[in-house]
Amino acid sequence: MELAQMQKSLQDYTKSLFLEGVLDSQFLQLQQLQDESNPDFVSQVVTLFFQDSDRILNDLSLSLDQQVVDFKKVDPHVHQLKGSSSSIGAQRVKNACVVFRSFCEQQNVEACHRCLQQVKQEYYLVKNRLETLFKLEQQIVASGGMIPAMELGF
Amino acid sequence: MTVGDLSSSPSSSRELHVLAVDDSFVDRKVIERLLRISACKVTTVESGTRALQYLGLDGDKGSSTLKDLKVNLIVTDYSMPGLTGYELLKKIKESSAFREVPVVIMSSENIQPRIQQCMTEGAEGFLLKPVKLADVKRLKELIMRSGEPEDETKHSCPKRILQDDTDSSTSTLSSSLDVSSLDDDTPSSKRMKLEPRAHD
């Protein structure tokens, strides 16, 4: 694939993530913080997010599977995930966490189980999308090209 | 040579040294980058307890070894396990060594009583997460301005982080597709709290 074509694909792909609401403007903020001195900043932060989230989701699954659910344990985890997803612009994950927290407050175990599934779904989605995005970027860089700046025309 | 001072060149002493406290890996990395890109020296710690240790306020040893420690600004998350940002703020304001250091609280939650409580305790300002570059730039400007000697007269009014609070809808958190907030100079950015309002 030609370089220009790859760059266009990347732009279109990124744009679609915003239009679908998978990412929000905070992701663009992160991209603004990336430069020649910190060329991998976004992927570094996102990798931290993945590591953090994998751990939190695991802890959440365990906590919700207890005979007696300790919401004092569950809520802080969801709060944490809400925070980190918000910080990288993973909007749908964040929104799913907001819903989750409201059910934690109500101490509704069944609803929380459903929320966890929803959060996981959104998380795996954004993870998949971002991994694809980074692969596209790598292909461009490997071909000697530059990552095009995000156009904000939409 | 101060703790955390990486060079002894004259210009580095005019650089703001910021202590950033946050229990989230992700947020620490982001705030560190935001501050570094804004030409600040940054030290990050993961908890209020670590922050107190760093500042020599943990009571374990006297602050004599740290009397040359220069911290111009402390930015701390509110919700942290162990010592909360509020409790950390109180300890800092209680100390003779660091009570003059501005402390800014960060939180993902726009809870008025919480904000008010922090302001009452002497917080310089309040940042709503996720923190953006424009927030940090504005913060830095404020801190650098208030550090000038001619600013004596300005101390009569409470120092606050400037916010274009032209409308009351400060509940806009991470708005979707709000790409306008990318412009550092945008007047519509409502990221930081000025006077906390009851109905917000």
mmCIF file of C-alpha atoms in Angstrom:
data_model
loop_
_atom_site.group_PDB
_atom_site.id
_atom_site.type_symbol
_atom_site.label_atom_id
_atom_site.label_comp_id
_atom_site.label_asym_id
_atom_site.label_seq_id
_atom_site.Cartn_x
_atom_site.Cartn_y
_atom_site.Cartn_z
ATOM 1 C CA MET A 1 0.000 0.000 0.000
ATOM 2 C CA GLU A 2 1.249 3.432 -0.856
ATOM 3 C CA LEU A 3 2.318 5.716 1.944
ATOM 4 C CA ALA A 4 -0.281 8.350 1.133
ATOM 5 C CA GLN A 5 -2.939 5.682 1.125
ATOM 6 C CA MET A 6 -1.810 4.392 4.502
ATOM 7 C CA GLN A 7 -1.880 7.872 5.924
ATOM 8 C CA LYS A 8 -5.374 8.431 4.590
ATOM 9 C CA SER A 9 -6.490 5.101 6.057
ATOM 10 C CA LEU A 10 -5.123 6.098 9.420
ATOM 11 C CA GLN A 11 -6.898 9.427 9.358
ATOM 12 C CA ASP A 12 -10.181 7.853 8.299
ATOM 13 C CA TYR A 13 -9.839 5.165 10.925
ATOM 14 C CA THR A 14 -9.098 7.647 13.680
ATOM 15 C CA LYS A 15 -11.962 9.858 12.574
ATOM 16 C CA SER A 16 -14.356 6.920 12.720
ATOM 17 C CA LEU A 17 -13.367 6.233 16.318
ATOM 18 C CA PHE A 18 -14.363 9.762 17.250
ATOM 19 C CA LEU A 19 -17.578 9.636 15.297
ATOM 20 C CA GLU A 20 -18.510 6.377 16.998
ATOM 21 C CA GLY A 21 -17.773 7.932 20.353
ATOM 22 C CA VAL A 22 -15.143 5.325 21.159
ATOM 23 C CA LEU A 23 -12.632 8.112 21.680
ATOM 24 C CA ASP A 24 -13.175 11.682 22.770
ATOM 25 C CA SER A 25 -11.132 14.868 22.668
ATOM 26 C CA GLN A 26 -8.930 13.798 25.555
ATOM 27 C CA PHE A 27 -7.255 11.367 23.159
ATOM 28 C CA LEU A 28 -6.398 14.319 20.947
ATOM 29 C CA GLN A 29 -4.942 16.036 23.994
ATOM 30 C CA LEU A 30 -2.616 13.084 24.437
ATOM 31 C CA GLN A 31 -1.582 13.271 20.802
ATOM 32 C CA GLN A 32 -0.738 16.923 21.323
ATOM 33 C CA LEU A 33 1.701 15.866 24.014
ATOM 34 C CA GLN A 34 3.587 13.624 21.629
ATOM 35 C CA ASP A 35 6.530 15.043 19.710
ATOM 36 C CA GLU A 36 9.999 14.141 18.461
ATOM 37 C CA SER A 37 11.326 14.096 22.010
ATOM 38 C CA ASN A 38 8.490 11.821 23.121
ATOM 39 C CA PRO A 39 7.467 9.977 19.964
ATOM 40 C CA ASP A 40 5.778 7.087 21.768
ATOM 41 C CA PHE A 41 3.975 9.002 24.441
ATOM 42 C CA VAL A 42 0.471 8.040 23.397
ATOM 43 C CA SER A 43 1.198 4.351 23.035
ATOM 44 C CA GLN A 44 3.037 4.386 26.370
ATOM 45 C CA VAL A 45 0.105 5.909 28.185
ATOM 46 C CA VAL A 46 -2.342 3.632 26.436
ATOM 47 C CA THR A 47 -0.232 0.596 27.318
ATOM 48 C CA LEU A 48 -0.327 1.664 30.960
ATOM 49 C CA PHE A 49 -4.060 1.992 30.641
ATOM 50 C CA PHE A 50 -4.350 -1.541 29.244
ATOM 51 C CA GLN A 51 -2.229 -2.962 32.064
ATOM 52 C CA ASP A 52 -4.159 -1.061 34.684
ATOM 53 C CA SER A 53 -7.500 -2.011 33.226
ATOM 54 C CA ASP A 54 -6.708 -5.701 32.858
ATOM 55 C CA ARG A 55 -5.848 -5.763 36.520
ATOM 56 C CA ILE A 56 -8.914 -3.805 37.600
ATOM 57 C CA LEU A 57 -11.313 -5.887 35.518
ATOM 58 C CA ASN A 58 -9.850 -9.013 37.021
ATOM 59 C CA ASP A 59 -10.268 -7.657 40.533
ATOM 60 C CA LEU A 60 -13.814 -6.603 39.733
ATOM 61 C CA SER A 61 -14.730 -10.047 38.468
ATOM 62 C CA LEU A 62 -13.373 -11.595 41.643
ATOM 63 C CA SER A 63 -15.120 -9.100 43.900
ATOM 64 C CA LEU A 64 -18.470 -9.535 42.214
ATOM 65 C CA ASP A 65 -18.195 -13.307 42.360
ATOM 66 C CA GLN A 66 -17.996 -13.308 46.138
ATOM 67 C CA GLN A 67 -20.905 -14.747 48.096
ATOM 68 C CA VAL A 68 -21.351 -11.407 49.762
ATOM 69 C CA VAL A 69 -20.284 -8.577 47.517
ATOM 70 C CA ASP A 70 -18.283 -5.900 49.268
ATOM 71 C CA PHE A 71 -19.252 -2.736 47.459
ATOM 72 C CA LYS A 72 -16.656 -0.833 49.404
ATOM 73 C CA LYS A 73 -14.155 -2.789 47.347
ATOM 74 C CA VAL A 74 -16.027 -2.710 44.063
ATOM 75 C CA ASP A 75 -16.713 1.008 43.861
ATOM 76 C CA PRO A 76 -13.109 2.255 44.171
ATOM 77 C CA HIS A 77 -12.093 -0.111 41.356
ATOM 78 C CA VAL A 78 -14.798 1.241 39.082
ATOM 79 C CA HIS A 79 -13.865 4.780 40.075
ATOM 80 C CA GLN A 80 -10.272 4.067 39.154
ATOM 81 C CA LEU A 81 -11.205 2.621 35.801
ATOM 82 C CA LYS A 82 -13.501 5.535 35.144
ATOM 83 C CA GLY A 83 -10.633 7.886 35.873
ATOM 84 C CA SER A 84 -8.037 6.229 33.721
ATOM 85 C CA SER A 85 -10.374 5.694 30.791
ATOM 86 C CA SER A 86 -11.351 9.338 31.005
ATOM 87 C CA SER A 87 -7.692 10.344 31.047
ATOM 88 C CA ILE A 88 -6.972 8.625 27.752
ATOM 89 C CA GLY A 89 -10.224 9.546 26.087
ATOM 90 C CA ALA A 90 -11.847 6.114 26.120
ATOM 91 C CA GLN A 91 -15.267 7.672 26.281
ATOM 92 C CA ARG A 92 -17.503 4.628 26.086
ATOM 93 C CA VAL A 93 -15.554 2.809 28.773
ATOM 94 C CA LYS A 94 -15.835 5.862 30.969
ATOM 95 C CA ASN A 95 -19.564 6.159 30.392
ATOM 96 C CA ALA A 96 -20.068 2.485 31.153
ATOM 97 C CA CYS A 97 -18.209 3.036 34.419
ATOM 98 C CA VAL A 98 -20.480 5.914 35.341
ATOM 99 C CA VAL A 99 -23.504 3.635 34.980
ATOM 100 C CA PHE A 100 -21.704 0.916 36.884
ATOM 101 C CA ARG A 101 -21.037 3.238 39.801
ATOM 102 C CA SER A 102 -24.662 4.210 40.101
ATOM 103 C CA PHE A 103 -25.578 0.548 40.526
ATOM 104 C CA CYS A 104 -22.785 0.114 43.050
ATOM 105 C CA GLU A 105 -24.364 2.892 45.004
ATOM 106 C CA GLN A 106 -27.646 1.028 44.931
ATOM 107 C CA GLN A 107 -25.793 -2.144 45.884
ATOM 108 C CA ASN A 108 -27.556 -3.938 43.066
ATOM 109 C CA VAL A 109 -25.461 -7.056 42.494
ATOM 110 C CA GLU A 110 -27.227 -8.283 39.394
ATOM 111 C CA ALA A 111 -27.106 -4.943 37.680
ATOM 112 C CA CYS A 112 -23.436 -4.686 38.601
ATOM 113 C CA HIS A 113 -22.735 -7.972 36.903
ATOM 114 C CA ARG A 114 -24.391 -6.653 33.769
ATOM 115 C CA CYS A 115 -22.425 -3.432 34.070
ATOM 116 C CA LEU A 116 -19.186 -5.302 34.351
ATOM 117 C CA GLN A 117 -19.997 -7.124 31.126
ATOM 118 C CA GLN A 118 -20.778 -3.834 29.467
ATOM 119 C CA VAL A 119 -17.546 -2.270 30.685
ATOM 120 C CA LYS A 120 -15.575 -5.279 29.495
ATOM 121 C CA GLN A 121 -17.217 -5.082 26.110
ATOM 122 C CA GLU A 122 -16.388 -1.424 25.694
ATOM 123 C CA TYR A 123 -12.893 -1.978 26.981
ATOM 124 C CA TYR A 124 -12.129 -4.796 24.568
ATOM 125 C CA LEU A 125 -13.543 -2.692 21.791
ATOM 126 C CA VAL A 126 -11.348 0.324 22.467
ATOM 127 C CA LYS A 127 -8.373 -1.910 23.086
ATOM 128 C CA ASN A 128 -8.857 -3.580 19.744
ATOM 129 C CA ARG A 129 -9.355 -0.278 17.951
ATOM 130 C CA LEU A 130 -6.318 1.353 19.509
ATOM 131 C CA GLU A 131 -4.121 -1.637 18.776
ATOM 132 C CA THR A 132 -5.200 -1.393 15.158
ATOM 133 C CA LEU A 133 -4.504 2.327 15.184
ATOM 134 C CA PHE A 134 -1.011 1.840 16.532
ATOM 135 C CA LYS A 135 -0.333 -0.868 13.933
ATOM 136 C CA LEU A 136 -1.341 1.527 11.173
ATOM 137 C CA GLU A 137 0.993 4.138 12.638
ATOM 138 C CA GLN A 138 3.837 1.660 12.821
ATOM 139 C CA GLN A 139 3.348 0.694 9.195
ATOM 140 C CA ILE A 140 3.545 4.329 8.186
ATOM 141 C CA VAL A 141 6.671 4.957 10.225
ATOM 142 C CA ALA A 142 8.265 1.768 8.908
ATOM 143 C CA SER A 143 7.669 3.024 5.390
ATOM 144 C CA GLY A 144 9.535 6.175 6.248
ATOM 145 C CA GLY A 145 6.419 8.304 6.523
ATOM 146 C CA MET A 146 5.121 10.701 9.147
ATOM 147 C CA ILE A 147 1.960 10.266 11.140
ATOM 148 C CA PRO A 148 -0.475 12.808 9.748
ATOM 149 C CA ALA A 149 -1.807 15.329 12.220
ATOM 150 C CA MET A 150 -5.418 14.794 13.078
ATOM 151 C CA GLU A 151 -7.689 17.004 11.017
ATOM 152 C CA LEU A 152 -10.421 18.529 13.046
ATOM 153 C CA GLY A 153 -12.685 19.425 10.173
ATOM 154 C CA PHE A 154 -15.437 17.095 11.266
ATOM 155 C CA MET B 1 21.958 21.191 45.429
ATOM 156 C CA THR B 2 18.295 20.575 46.062
ATOM 157 C CA VAL B 3 16.575 17.233 45.994
ATOM 158 C CA GLY B 4 15.345 16.513 42.512
ATOM 159 C CA ASP B 5 17.413 19.312 41.041
ATOM 160 C CA LEU B 6 18.908 17.945 37.898
ATOM 161 C CA SER B 7 21.203 20.773 36.991
ATOM 162 C CA SER B 8 22.824 23.690 38.677
ATOM 163 C CA SER B 9 22.469 26.105 35.787
ATOM 164 C CA PRO B 10 20.964 29.481 36.717
ATOM 165 C CA SER B 11 17.911 29.008 34.509
ATOM 166 C CA SER B 12 16.861 25.850 36.321
ATOM 167 C CA SER B 13 16.392 27.748 39.557
ATOM 168 C CA ARG B 14 13.707 29.818 37.872
ATOM 169 C CA GLU B 15 11.958 26.752 36.566
ATOM 170 C CA LEU B 16 8.901 25.791 38.516
ATOM 171 C CA HIS B 17 9.342 22.596 40.429
ATOM 172 C CA VAL B 18 6.057 20.797 40.741
ATOM 173 C CA LEU B 19 5.264 17.891 42.998
ATOM 174 C CA ALA B 20 2.439 15.847 41.467
ATOM 175 C CA VAL B 21 0.588 13.350 43.627
ATOM 176 C CA ASP B 22 -1.729 10.751 42.105
ATOM 177 C CA ASP B 23 -2.359 7.076 42.770
ATOM 178 C CA SER B 24 -3.171 6.358 39.109
ATOM 179 C CA PHE B 25 -0.262 5.304 36.865
ATOM 180 C CA VAL B 26 -1.998 6.681 33.833
ATOM 181 C CA ASP B 27 -2.741 10.045 35.408
ATOM 182 C CA ARG B 28 0.771 10.380 36.795
ATOM 183 C CA LYS B 29 2.241 9.849 33.361
ATOM 184 C CA VAL B 30 -0.107 12.349 31.797
ATOM 185 C CA ILE B 31 0.309 15.068 34.414
ATOM 186 C CA GLU B 32 4.058 14.616 34.322
ATOM 187 C CA ARG B 33 4.102 15.113 30.562
ATOM 188 C CA LEU B 34 1.711 18.048 30.745
ATOM 189 C CA LEU B 35 3.987 19.749 33.256
ATOM 190 C CA ARG B 36 7.238 18.917 31.482
ATOM 191 C CA ILE B 37 5.916 20.183 28.183
ATOM 192 C CA SER B 38 5.056 23.362 30.074
ATOM 193 C CA ALA B 39 8.714 23.673 31.069
ATOM 194 C CA CYS B 40 8.336 22.602 34.669
ATOM 195 C CA LYS B 41 10.495 20.275 36.661
ATOM 196 C CA VAL B 42 8.327 17.456 37.890
ATOM 197 C CA THR B 43 8.492 14.989 40.721
ATOM 198 C CA THR B 44 5.664 12.483 40.830
ATOM 199 C CA VAL B 45 4.647 10.368 43.804
ATOM 200 C CA GLU B 46 1.898 7.817 44.108
ATOM 201 C CA SER B 47 0.370 8.721 47.442
ATOM 202 C CA GLY B 48 -0.157 11.400 50.038
ATOM 203 C CA THR B 49 2.115 9.481 52.389
ATOM 204 C CA ARG B 50 4.921 9.464 49.841
ATOM 205 C CA ALA B 51 4.367 13.160 49.273
ATOM 206 C CA LEU B 52 4.787 13.867 52.967
ATOM 207 C CA GLN B 53 7.922 11.735 53.021
ATOM 208 C CA TYR B 54 9.318 13.636 50.059
ATOM 209 C CA LEU B 55 8.605 16.947 51.756
ATOM 210 C CA GLY B 56 10.054 15.763 55.024
ATOM 211 C CA LEU B 57 6.728 16.209 56.777
ATOM 212 C CA ASP B 58 6.213 12.626 57.771
ATOM 213 C CA GLY B 59 7.622 13.202 61.223
ATOM 214 C CA ASP B 60 10.202 10.444 60.835
ATOM 215 C CA LYS B 61 13.053 12.813 60.582
ATOM 216 C CA GLY B 62 13.414 16.529 60.938
ATOM 217 C CA SER B 63 13.189 18.625 57.828
ATOM 218 C CA SER B 64 16.755 19.810 58.309
ATOM 219 C CA THR B 65 18.041 17.558 55.561
ATOM 220 C CA LEU B 66 15.413 18.920 53.218
ATOM 221 C CA LYS B 67 15.588 22.604 53.996
ATOM 222 C CA ASP B 68 16.911 23.311 50.540
ATOM 223 C CA LEU B 69 14.057 21.494 48.874
ATOM 224 C CA LYS B 70 12.308 23.911 46.595
ATOM 225 C CA VAL B 71 8.806 23.045 45.549
ATOM 226 C CA ASN B 72 6.841 25.792 43.830
ATOM 227 C CA LEU B 73 3.571 23.986 43.379
ATOM 228 C CA ILE B 74 1.884 20.848 44.580
ATOM 229 C CA VAL B 75 -0.786 19.258 42.438
ATOM 230 C CA THR B 76 -2.662 16.426 44.030
ATOM 231 C CA ASP B 77 -5.502 14.104 43.217
ATOM 232 C CA TYR B 78 -8.343 14.232 45.700
ATOM 233 C CA SER B 79 -9.459 10.604 45.886
ATOM 234 C CA MET B 80 -6.513 8.507 46.884
ATOM 235 C CA PRO B 81 -6.342 5.490 49.150
ATOM 236 C CA GLY B 82 -4.780 6.262 52.508
ATOM 237 C CA LEU B 83 -4.267 9.994 52.759
ATOM 238 C CA THR B 84 -6.734 11.884 50.568
ATOM 239 C CA GLY B 85 -5.718 14.999 48.679
ATOM 240 C CA TYR B 86 -7.666 17.024 51.204
ATOM 241 C CA GLU B 87 -5.791 15.512 54.134
ATOM 242 C CA LEU B 88 -2.519 16.091 52.350
ATOM 243 C CA LEU B 89 -3.518 19.704 51.758
ATOM 244 C CA LYS B 90 -4.202 20.161 55.453
ATOM 245 C CA LYS B 91 -0.854 18.719 56.458
ATOM 246 C CA ILE B 92 0.940 20.974 54.004
ATOM 247 C CA LYS B 93 -0.885 24.060 55.239
ATOM 248 C CA GLU B 94 -0.095 23.097 58.816
ATOM 249 C CA SER B 95 3.626 22.941 58.102
ATOM 250 C CA SER B 96 5.790 25.988 58.476
ATOM 251 C CA ALA B 97 8.080 24.893 55.668
ATOM 252 C CA PHE B 98 5.495 24.455 52.954
ATOM 253 C CA ARG B 99 2.356 26.323 53.912
ATOM 254 C CA GLU B 100 3.116 29.054 51.393
ATOM 255 C CA VAL B 101 3.406 26.571 48.552
ATOM 256 C CA PRO B 102 0.298 26.653 46.391
ATOM 257 C CA VAL B 103 -1.636 23.405 46.390
ATOM 258 C CA VAL B 104 -4.021 22.542 43.589
ATOM 259 C CA ILE B 105 -6.508 19.721 43.921
ATOM 260 C CA MET B 106 -7.506 17.528 40.967
ATOM 261 C CA SER B 107 -10.608 15.449 40.814
ATOM 262 C CA SER B 108 -12.727 13.710 38.225
ATOM 263 C CA GLU B 109 -15.798 14.598 40.249
ATOM 264 C CA ASN B 110 -17.349 18.017 40.247
ATOM 265 C CA ILE B 111 -18.619 17.965 43.823
ATOM 266 C CA GLN B 112 -19.232 21.451 45.160
ATOM 267 C CA PRO B 113 -18.956 20.732 48.905
ATOM 268 C CA ARG B 114 -15.681 18.975 48.243
ATOM 269 C CA ILE B 115 -14.326 21.876 46.222
ATOM 270 C CA GLN B 116 -15.473 24.333 48.834
ATOM 271 C CA GLN B 117 -13.869 22.326 51.575
ATOM 272 C CA CYS B 118 -10.539 22.359 49.757
ATOM 273 C CA MET B 119 -10.693 26.061 48.997
ATOM 274 C CA THR B 120 -11.528 26.813 52.611
ATOM 275 C CA GLU B 121 -8.522 24.814 53.684
ATOM 276 C CA GLY B 122 -6.337 26.995 51.471
ATOM 277 C CA ALA B 123 -6.145 25.222 48.150
ATOM 278 C CA GLU B 124 -5.027 27.515 45.372
ATOM 279 C CA GLY B 125 -7.426 26.012 42.907
ATOM 280 C CA PHE B 126 -9.224 22.999 41.691
ATOM 281 C CA LEU B 127 -8.757 21.192 38.395
ATOM 282 C CA LEU B 128 -11.388 18.965 36.904
ATOM 283 C CA LYS B 129 -9.996 15.813 35.373
ATOM 284 C CA PRO B 130 -9.100 14.898 32.748
ATOM 285 C CA VAL B 131 -6.528 17.645 32.898
ATOM 286 C CA LYS B 132 -5.744 19.379 29.645
ATOM 287 C CA LEU B 133 -2.742 21.302 28.410
ATOM 288 C CA ALA B 134 -4.639 24.587 28.598
ATOM 289 C CA ASP B 135 -5.320 23.963 32.307
ATOM 290 C CA VAL B 136 -1.658 23.447 33.053
ATOM 291 C CA LYS B 137 -0.590 26.477 31.065
ATOM 292 C CA ARG B 138 -3.050 28.686 32.892
ATOM 293 C CA LEU B 139 -1.995 27.204 36.198
ATOM 294 C CA LYS B 140 1.630 27.885 35.470
ATOM 295 C CA GLU B 141 0.938 31.482 34.507
ATOM 296 C CA LEU B 142 -0.903 32.063 37.732
ATOM 297 C CA ILE B 143 1.803 30.530 39.883
ATOM 298 C CA MET B 144 4.583 32.409 38.151
ATOM 299 C CA ARG B 145 2.764 35.687 38.419
ATOM 300 C CA SER B 146 1.988 35.276 42.087
ATOM 301 C CA GLY B 147 5.642 34.563 42.735
ATOM 302 C CA GLU B 148 6.662 38.086 41.739
ATOM 303 C CA PRO B 149 7.543 40.499 44.560
ATOM 304 C CA GLU B 150 5.364 43.291 43.121
ATOM 305 C CA ASP B 151 2.424 41.070 43.727
ATOM 306 C CA GLU B 152 2.016 42.100 47.337
ATOM 307 C CA THR B 153 -1.171 43.995 46.573
ATOM 308 C CA LYS B 154 -2.674 41.009 44.864
ATOM 309 C CA HIS B 155 -2.556 39.008 48.036
ATOM 310 C CA SER B 156 -5.522 40.890 49.318
ATOM 311 C CA CYS B 157 -7.830 38.933 47.061
ATOM 312 C CA PRO B 158 -7.948 35.173 47.218
ATOM 313 C CA LYS B 159 -5.813 33.548 44.591
ATOM 314 C CA ARG B 160 -7.811 31.326 42.358
ATOM 315 C CA ILE B 161 -7.228 29.491 39.153
ATOM 316 C CA LEU B 162 -8.701 31.642 36.440
ATOM 317 C CA GLN B 163 -11.667 30.234 34.664
ATOM 318 C CA ASP B 164 -13.834 31.718 31.979
ATOM 319 C CA ASP B 165 -16.910 31.016 33.957
ATOM 320 C CA THR B 166 -19.230 32.761 31.570
ATOM 321 C CA ASP B 167 -21.987 30.246 31.985
ATOM 322 C CA SER B 168 -22.895 27.928 34.741
ATOM 323 C CA SER B 169 -22.701 24.702 32.816
ATOM 324 C CA THR B 170 -19.417 23.710 34.372
ATOM 325 C CA SER B 171 -20.625 20.181 34.453
ATOM 326 C CA THR B 172 -19.194 19.706 30.976
ATOM 327 C CA LEU B 173 -16.667 17.096 31.781
ATOM 328 C CA SER B 174 -15.082 15.160 28.955
ATOM 329 C CA SER B 175 -17.464 16.340 26.294
ATOM 330 C CA SER B 176 -17.618 14.190 23.230
ATOM 331 C CA LEU B 177 -16.092 15.554 20.052
ATOM 332 C CA ASP B 178 -15.365 18.805 21.804
ATOM 333 C CA VAL B 179 -12.375 19.455 19.630
ATOM 334 C CA SER B 180 -12.639 23.174 20.305
ATOM 335 C CA SER B 181 -11.005 22.588 23.646
ATOM 336 C CA LEU B 182 -7.761 21.832 21.860
ATOM 337 C CA ASP B 183 -7.111 25.487 21.298
ATOM 338 C CA ASP B 184 -5.048 26.566 24.260
ATOM 339 C CA ASP B 185 -6.390 30.052 24.079
ATOM 340 C CA THR B 186 -10.014 29.139 23.809
ATOM 341 C CA PRO B 187 -12.076 31.310 26.086
ATOM 342 C CA SER B 188 -14.786 28.724 26.299
ATOM 343 C CA SER B 189 -12.626 26.302 28.205
ATOM 344 C CA LYS B 190 -14.216 25.661 31.544
ATOM 345 C CA ARG B 191 -11.657 23.471 33.104
ATOM 346 C CA MET B 192 -10.860 25.032 36.412
ATOM 347 C CA LYS B 193 -12.833 26.329 39.284
ATOM 348 C CA LEU B 194 -12.932 29.971 40.137
ATOM 349 C CA GLU B 195 -15.399 30.776 42.874
ATOM 350 C CA PRO B 196 -17.292 27.575 43.518
ATOM 351 C CA ARG B 197 -20.988 28.036 42.959
ATOM 352 C CA ALA B 198 -23.725 26.427 44.931
ATOM 353 C CA HIS B 199 -25.719 25.251 41.966
ATOM 354 C CA ASP B 200 -22.836 23.779 39.963
#
